Amino acid sequence: MSATLEKIGQAMDTKELAVLKVDTLGKSGSFTAILKGMKDLSAEDRPVIGKLVNEARDKLERVFLSNEQRLHILEVNETLKNNQQDVSIDKKIQMGSLHPLHIVKQRIIKFFVGLGFWVEDSPEIESEYYNFTALNVPADHPARDMQDTFWLSNHLLLRSQTSNGQIRTMEQKKPPLKMLSPGRVYRADEIDATHSPCFHQIEGLVVDKNITMCDLKGVLEAFAKEFFGAQTKIRFRPSYFPFTEPSVEVDASCFACGGNGCRICKGTGYIEVLGAGMVNKKVLQNCGIDDTVYSGFAFGMGLERLTNILYQIGDMRALFDNDVRFLRQFQ
Ligand code: PHE
């Protein structure tokens, strides 16, 4: 017995221990032979010896079990040590990067949120009411032709501008309003260097008491300085949008040449940035806002346009091709 216990303690691994266990407690094991010999004992001896033998078997089993566990832990640790892998470095994996459109969108949103604007989501599949009628573009209005629209049915369309977000916000919330409506818009244009049937706009809307064109100019000038640099100046040119009156086209002085004229601003010293204006009274009325108490301004900018200007990307298609060699430059 003591020789067996010694062997158990000396076993080098679980395999050796298992063999020893079979040799001891197995069917033809040495200890099993003792158990079998019990039947030859006298009736007096059997209970005394039987008790001792049972105790010895229990002890053997306990010692086998504790040694099995001990060796198993050693073996697991050994395996872990020998199969270690450094998962922290793998030069083959390329880190992804944010898409340039996303970078520019986040920059714009961050600026306006800093001024107290909040972001509203509005549907891309829209009714003609929100995309046109409520924005003062009735069915027979020639301005519907300014935007080649994808019609889905008689009254449903893919929105051609994010201005639908203005109407939905003015319908749902009471002034003061200060919101941004970013998202995809669709127009039936052929794809070329400056056109895509799907592109992105960011719309802005402010409605409150005493909002004037000075507020519009101040906000957009601050934006242009943030976006293009502190030296940037802006100018308003008269324009026309059915949902704003008066309407303006906003230019920023060229960030590359400072206004002297260069390749980026095509020699004009200015870059066209966005469309804007004072919310047309008819639009306020359509949304149930009292236009004798409230006034507002709105603006809308094309994200692809601003991204192309900022990063000097010559062809808008680069923004949609998802060529990793192009995207990697924005890491
Ligand atoms: N929705 C106009 C466009 O798509 C942009 C705009 C928005 C102009 C808000 C004025 C006010 O061209």
Coordinates of C-alpha atoms and ligand atoms in Angstrom, one line a residue:
M1 CA 0.0 0.0 0.0
S2 CA 2.7 2.5 1.0
A3 CA 4.7 1.6 -2.1
T4 CA 1.6 2.3 -4.2
L5 CA 1.0 5.7 -2.5
E6 CA 4.6 6.6 -3.2
K7 CA 4.2 5.7 -6.9
I8 CA 1.1 7.8 -7.1
G9 CA 3.1 10.8 -5.7
Q10 CA 5.8 10.2 -8.2
A11 CA 3.6 9.9 -11.3
M12 CA 4.8 12.5 -13.9
D13 CA 1.6 13.0 -15.8
T14 CA -2.1 12.0 -15.9
K15 CA -1.4 9.2 -18.4
E16 CA 1.1 7.5 -16.1
L17 CA -1.3 7.9 -13.2
A18 CA -4.2 6.4 -15.2
V19 CA -2.1 3.3 -15.9
L20 CA -1.2 3.0 -12.3
K21 CA -4.9 3.3 -11.3
V22 CA -5.8 0.4 -13.6
D23 CA -3.0 -1.7 -12.2
T24 CA -4.2 -1.0 -8.7
L25 CA -8.0 -0.7 -8.7
G26 CA -8.8 -2.1 -12.2
K27 CA -10.5 -5.5 -12.7
S28 CA -7.2 -7.4 -12.4
G29 CA -5.4 -4.8 -10.3
S30 CA -3.3 -5.6 -7.2
F31 CA -5.8 -4.1 -4.8
T32 CA -8.8 -5.7 -6.4
A33 CA -7.0 -9.1 -5.9
I34 CA -7.0 -8.4 -2.1
L35 CA -10.7 -7.6 -2.3
K36 CA -11.3 -10.8 -4.1
G37 CA -9.3 -12.8 -1.4
M38 CA -11.8 -11.6 1.3
K39 CA -14.0 -14.5 0.6
D40 CA -11.4 -17.0 1.8
L41 CA -11.2 -15.3 5.3
S42 CA -12.9 -16.8 8.3
A43 CA -16.3 -15.4 9.4
E44 CA -14.6 -13.8 12.5
D45 CA -11.7 -12.1 10.5
R46 CA -13.9 -10.9 7.6
P47 CA -15.6 -7.9 9.3
V48 CA -12.3 -6.7 10.9
I49 CA -10.1 -7.1 7.9
G50 CA -13.0 -5.9 5.6
K51 CA -13.2 -2.6 7.5
L52 CA -9.5 -2.1 7.1
V53 CA -9.6 -3.0 3.4
N54 CA -12.5 -0.6 2.7
E55 CA -10.7 2.2 4.5
A56 CA -7.6 1.5 2.4
R57 CA -9.6 1.6 -0.8
D58 CA -11.2 4.9 0.1
K59 CA -7.8 6.4 0.8
L60 CA -6.4 5.1 -2.5
E61 CA -9.3 6.6 -4.4
R62 CA -8.9 10.0 -2.6
V63 CA -5.2 10.1 -3.3
F64 CA -5.7 9.1 -7.0
L65 CA -8.3 11.9 -7.4
S66 CA -6.2 14.6 -5.7
N67 CA -3.2 13.7 -7.8
E68 CA -5.2 13.5 -11.0
Q69 CA -6.3 17.1 -10.3
R70 CA -2.8 18.2 -9.5
L71 CA -1.3 16.8 -12.7
H72 CA -4.2 18.1 -14.8
I73 CA -3.6 21.6 -13.7
L74 CA 0.1 21.3 -14.3
E75 CA -0.6 20.0 -17.8
V76 CA -3.0 22.8 -18.7
N77 CA -0.6 25.4 -17.5
E78 CA 2.2 23.8 -19.5
T79 CA 0.0 23.7 -22.7
L80 CA -1.0 27.4 -22.2
K81 CA 2.7 28.4 -21.7
N82 CA 3.8 26.6 -24.9
N83 CA 0.9 27.8 -27.1
Q84 CA 1.0 31.5 -26.2
Q85 CA 0.1 33.8 -29.1
D86 CA 0.7 37.5 -29.2
V87 CA -2.7 38.8 -30.3
S88 CA -1.7 42.5 -29.8
I89 CA 0.3 42.8 -33.0
D90 CA -0.8 41.9 -36.5
K91 CA 0.7 44.1 -39.1
K92 CA -1.4 42.5 -41.8
I93 CA -4.6 44.1 -40.4
Q94 CA -5.3 47.6 -41.7
M95 CA -7.1 50.0 -39.5
G96 CA -10.2 51.5 -41.1
S97 CA -10.8 55.2 -41.3
L98 CA -13.8 57.5 -41.3
H99 CA -15.2 58.4 -44.7
P100 CA -14.4 62.0 -45.8
L101 CA -18.1 62.8 -46.1
H102 CA -18.6 61.6 -42.5
I103 CA -15.7 63.6 -41.3
V104 CA -17.1 66.8 -42.8
K105 CA -20.6 66.1 -41.7
Q106 CA -19.5 65.6 -38.1
R107 CA -17.5 68.8 -38.2
I108 CA -20.5 70.8 -39.5
I109 CA -22.9 69.2 -36.9
K110 CA -20.4 69.8 -34.1
F111 CA -20.2 73.5 -35.0
F112 CA -24.0 74.1 -35.1
V113 CA -24.7 71.9 -32.1
G114 CA -22.2 74.3 -30.3
L115 CA -24.6 77.1 -31.2
G116 CA -27.6 75.3 -29.7
F117 CA -28.9 73.5 -32.8
W118 CA -30.3 70.0 -32.5
V119 CA -30.3 67.3 -35.1
E120 CA -33.6 66.0 -36.7
D121 CA -34.0 63.0 -38.9
S122 CA -36.6 63.0 -41.6
P123 CA -37.7 60.4 -44.2
E124 CA -36.0 59.8 -47.6
I125 CA -39.2 58.4 -49.0
E126 CA -41.4 61.4 -48.7
S127 CA -44.8 62.7 -49.8
E128 CA -44.9 65.5 -52.3
Y129 CA -46.5 67.7 -49.6
Y130 CA -43.4 67.8 -47.4
N131 CA -40.9 67.9 -50.3
F132 CA -42.8 70.6 -52.3
T133 CA -46.3 71.8 -51.4
A134 CA -45.7 72.8 -47.8
L135 CA -42.5 74.5 -49.0
N136 CA -44.5 76.8 -51.2
V137 CA -44.0 74.8 -54.3
P138 CA -47.5 73.9 -55.5
A139 CA -48.1 71.3 -58.2
D140 CA -48.1 73.7 -61.1
H141 CA -45.1 75.8 -59.8
P142 CA -42.2 75.9 -62.3
A143 CA -39.7 75.5 -59.4
R144 CA -40.6 71.8 -59.3
D145 CA -38.5 71.5 -62.4
M146 CA -35.5 73.0 -60.7
Q147 CA -35.0 69.6 -59.1
D148 CA -35.4 66.5 -61.3
T149 CA -37.4 64.3 -58.9
F150 CA -37.6 60.5 -58.7
W151 CA -41.3 59.9 -58.4
L152 CA -42.4 56.6 -56.7
S153 CA -46.1 57.1 -57.3
N154 CA -48.5 60.0 -57.8
H155 CA -47.8 61.5 -54.4
L156 CA -44.7 59.7 -53.1
L157 CA -41.1 60.6 -54.1
L158 CA -37.5 60.2 -53.0
R159 CA -36.9 63.6 -51.4
S160 CA -35.0 66.0 -53.6
Q161 CA -33.9 68.2 -50.6
T162 CA -33.6 68.0 -46.9
S163 CA -36.0 70.9 -46.6
N164 CA -38.7 68.4 -45.8
G165 CA -37.1 68.3 -42.3
Q166 CA -38.0 72.0 -41.8
I167 CA -41.7 71.3 -42.4
R168 CA -41.8 68.2 -40.2
T169 CA -40.0 70.0 -37.4
M170 CA -42.2 73.1 -37.6
E171 CA -45.3 70.9 -37.6
Q172 CA -44.2 68.9 -34.5
K173 CA -42.5 71.5 -32.3
K174 CA -43.2 75.0 -31.2
P175 CA -40.7 77.9 -31.6
P176 CA -38.0 78.7 -30.6
L177 CA -36.6 76.2 -33.1
K178 CA -33.0 75.6 -33.9
M179 CA -32.5 72.5 -35.9
L180 CA -30.3 70.7 -38.4
S181 CA -31.6 68.2 -40.9
P182 CA -28.8 66.1 -42.4
G183 CA -29.3 63.3 -44.8
R184 CA -29.4 61.8 -48.3
V185 CA -31.3 63.4 -51.1
Y186 CA -32.1 62.1 -54.6
R187 CA -32.3 63.7 -58.1
A188 CA -32.6 62.2 -61.5
D189 CA -29.1 63.3 -62.6
E190 CA -26.6 61.4 -64.8
I191 CA -23.5 60.5 -62.9
D192 CA -20.5 62.6 -63.7
A193 CA -17.7 64.5 -61.9
T194 CA -20.1 66.9 -60.3
H195 CA -23.4 65.0 -60.3
S196 CA -24.8 62.0 -58.6
P197 CA -28.4 60.7 -58.3
C198 CA -27.9 60.4 -54.6
F199 CA -26.0 62.9 -52.5
H200 CA -26.1 64.5 -49.1
Q201 CA -27.4 67.8 -47.7
I202 CA -27.4 69.5 -44.4
E203 CA -30.3 71.8 -43.7
G204 CA -30.5 74.3 -40.9
L205 CA -33.6 76.1 -39.6
V206 CA -34.0 78.8 -36.9
V207 CA -37.5 80.1 -35.9
D208 CA -38.0 82.5 -33.0
K209 CA -39.1 86.1 -32.3
N210 CA -37.1 88.8 -33.9
I211 CA -35.0 86.7 -36.2
T212 CA -33.5 88.8 -38.9
M213 CA -31.2 88.5 -41.9
C214 CA -28.4 89.8 -39.6
D215 CA -28.8 86.6 -37.5
L216 CA -28.5 84.5 -40.7
K217 CA -25.4 86.4 -41.8
G218 CA -23.8 86.2 -38.3
V219 CA -24.4 82.5 -38.0
L220 CA -23.1 81.6 -41.5
E221 CA -20.1 83.9 -41.2
A222 CA -19.1 82.1 -37.9
F223 CA -19.6 78.8 -39.7
A224 CA -17.5 79.8 -42.7
K225 CA -14.7 81.0 -40.4
E226 CA -14.8 77.7 -38.5
F227 CA -14.9 75.6 -41.6
F228 CA -12.5 77.4 -43.9
G229 CA -10.3 79.4 -41.5
A230 CA -10.5 82.5 -39.4
Q231 CA -9.6 84.9 -42.3
T232 CA -12.7 83.8 -44.2
K233 CA -15.3 86.4 -45.2
I234 CA -18.7 85.7 -46.7
R235 CA -21.0 87.5 -49.2
F236 CA -24.6 87.2 -50.0
R237 CA -25.9 87.2 -53.6
P238 CA -29.6 87.5 -54.4
S239 CA -31.1 84.2 -55.4
Y240 CA -34.5 82.5 -55.4
F241 CA -36.0 79.6 -53.4
P242 CA -39.7 79.3 -53.1
F243 CA -39.5 78.6 -49.4
T244 CA -37.3 81.6 -48.4
E245 CA -37.9 85.3 -49.0
P246 CA -35.6 87.0 -49.5
S247 CA -33.3 84.2 -50.7
V248 CA -29.5 84.3 -51.1
E249 CA -26.6 82.3 -52.4
V250 CA -23.7 82.4 -49.9
D251 CA -20.1 82.6 -51.1
A252 CA -17.0 82.3 -48.8
S253 CA -13.7 84.0 -49.7
C254 CA -11.4 81.4 -51.1
F255 CA -9.4 79.6 -48.3
A256 CA -6.6 78.8 -50.7
C257 CA -5.8 82.3 -52.2
G258 CA -7.6 84.5 -49.7
G259 CA -9.7 86.1 -52.4
N260 CA -7.0 86.9 -55.0
G261 CA -8.2 84.3 -57.4
C262 CA -6.7 80.8 -58.0
R263 CA -7.4 77.4 -59.5
I264 CA -9.7 76.3 -56.6
C265 CA -12.0 79.3 -56.8
K266 CA -11.7 79.4 -60.6
G267 CA -10.1 82.9 -60.4
T268 CA -13.1 84.5 -58.7
G269 CA -11.7 84.7 -55.2
Y270 CA -15.0 83.3 -53.9
I271 CA -16.4 79.8 -53.4
E272 CA -20.1 79.1 -53.6
V273 CA -21.0 77.4 -50.3
L274 CA -24.8 77.2 -49.8
G275 CA -28.3 78.5 -50.3
A276 CA -30.2 80.3 -47.6
G277 CA -32.9 82.9 -46.8
M278 CA -35.6 84.1 -44.5
V279 CA -38.3 81.5 -44.1
N280 CA -41.2 82.5 -46.4
K281 CA -44.2 83.6 -44.4
K282 CA -46.3 81.2 -46.4
V283 CA -44.2 78.3 -45.1
L284 CA -44.7 79.4 -41.5
Q285 CA -48.4 79.7 -42.2
N286 CA -48.5 76.2 -43.7
C287 CA -47.0 74.8 -40.5
G288 CA -49.4 76.7 -38.2
I289 CA -46.8 79.2 -36.9
D290 CA -48.0 82.8 -36.4
D291 CA -45.9 84.8 -38.9
T292 CA -46.8 88.1 -37.2
V293 CA -45.0 86.9 -34.0
Y294 CA -42.3 84.6 -35.4
S295 CA -39.7 84.8 -38.2
G296 CA -36.9 82.5 -39.1
F297 CA -34.0 81.7 -41.4
A298 CA -33.1 78.5 -43.2
F299 CA -30.0 77.3 -45.1
G300 CA -29.1 74.2 -47.0
M301 CA -25.7 72.9 -48.1
G302 CA -24.4 70.1 -50.2
L303 CA -22.0 67.8 -48.3
E304 CA -20.2 66.4 -51.3
R305 CA -19.5 70.0 -52.6
L306 CA -18.0 71.1 -49.3
T307 CA -16.0 67.9 -48.9
N308 CA -14.6 68.3 -52.5
I309 CA -13.6 71.9 -51.9
L310 CA -12.0 71.2 -48.5
Y311 CA -10.0 68.2 -49.6
Q312 CA -9.6 69.4 -53.2
I313 CA -11.2 66.3 -54.7
G314 CA -11.7 66.8 -58.4
D315 CA -14.3 64.1 -59.1
M316 CA -17.3 63.5 -56.9
R317 CA -17.3 59.8 -57.9
A318 CA -14.2 59.2 -55.7
L319 CA -16.5 59.7 -52.7
F320 CA -18.7 56.8 -53.8
D321 CA -16.3 54.4 -55.4
N322 CA -14.9 53.3 -52.0
D323 CA -11.4 52.6 -53.4
V324 CA -9.4 51.9 -50.3
R325 CA -6.4 53.7 -51.8
F326 CA -8.5 56.9 -51.8
L327 CA -10.1 56.3 -48.4
R328 CA -6.8 55.5 -46.7
Q329 CA -5.7 59.1 -47.2
F330 CA -8.2 60.2 -44.6
Q331 CA -6.7 58.0 -41.8
Ligands
PHE1 N1 -33.2 73.1 -50.5 C1 -32.4 74.0 -51.3 C2 -31.7 73.2 -52.4 O1 -31.7 72.0 -52.3 C3 -31.3 74.6 -50.4 C4 -31.9 75.6 -49.4 C5 -32.3 75.2 -48.1 C6 -32.1 76.9 -49.7 C7 -32.8 76.1 -47.2 C8 -32.6 77.8 -48.8 C9 -33.0 77.4 -47.6 O2 -31.1 73.8 -53.3

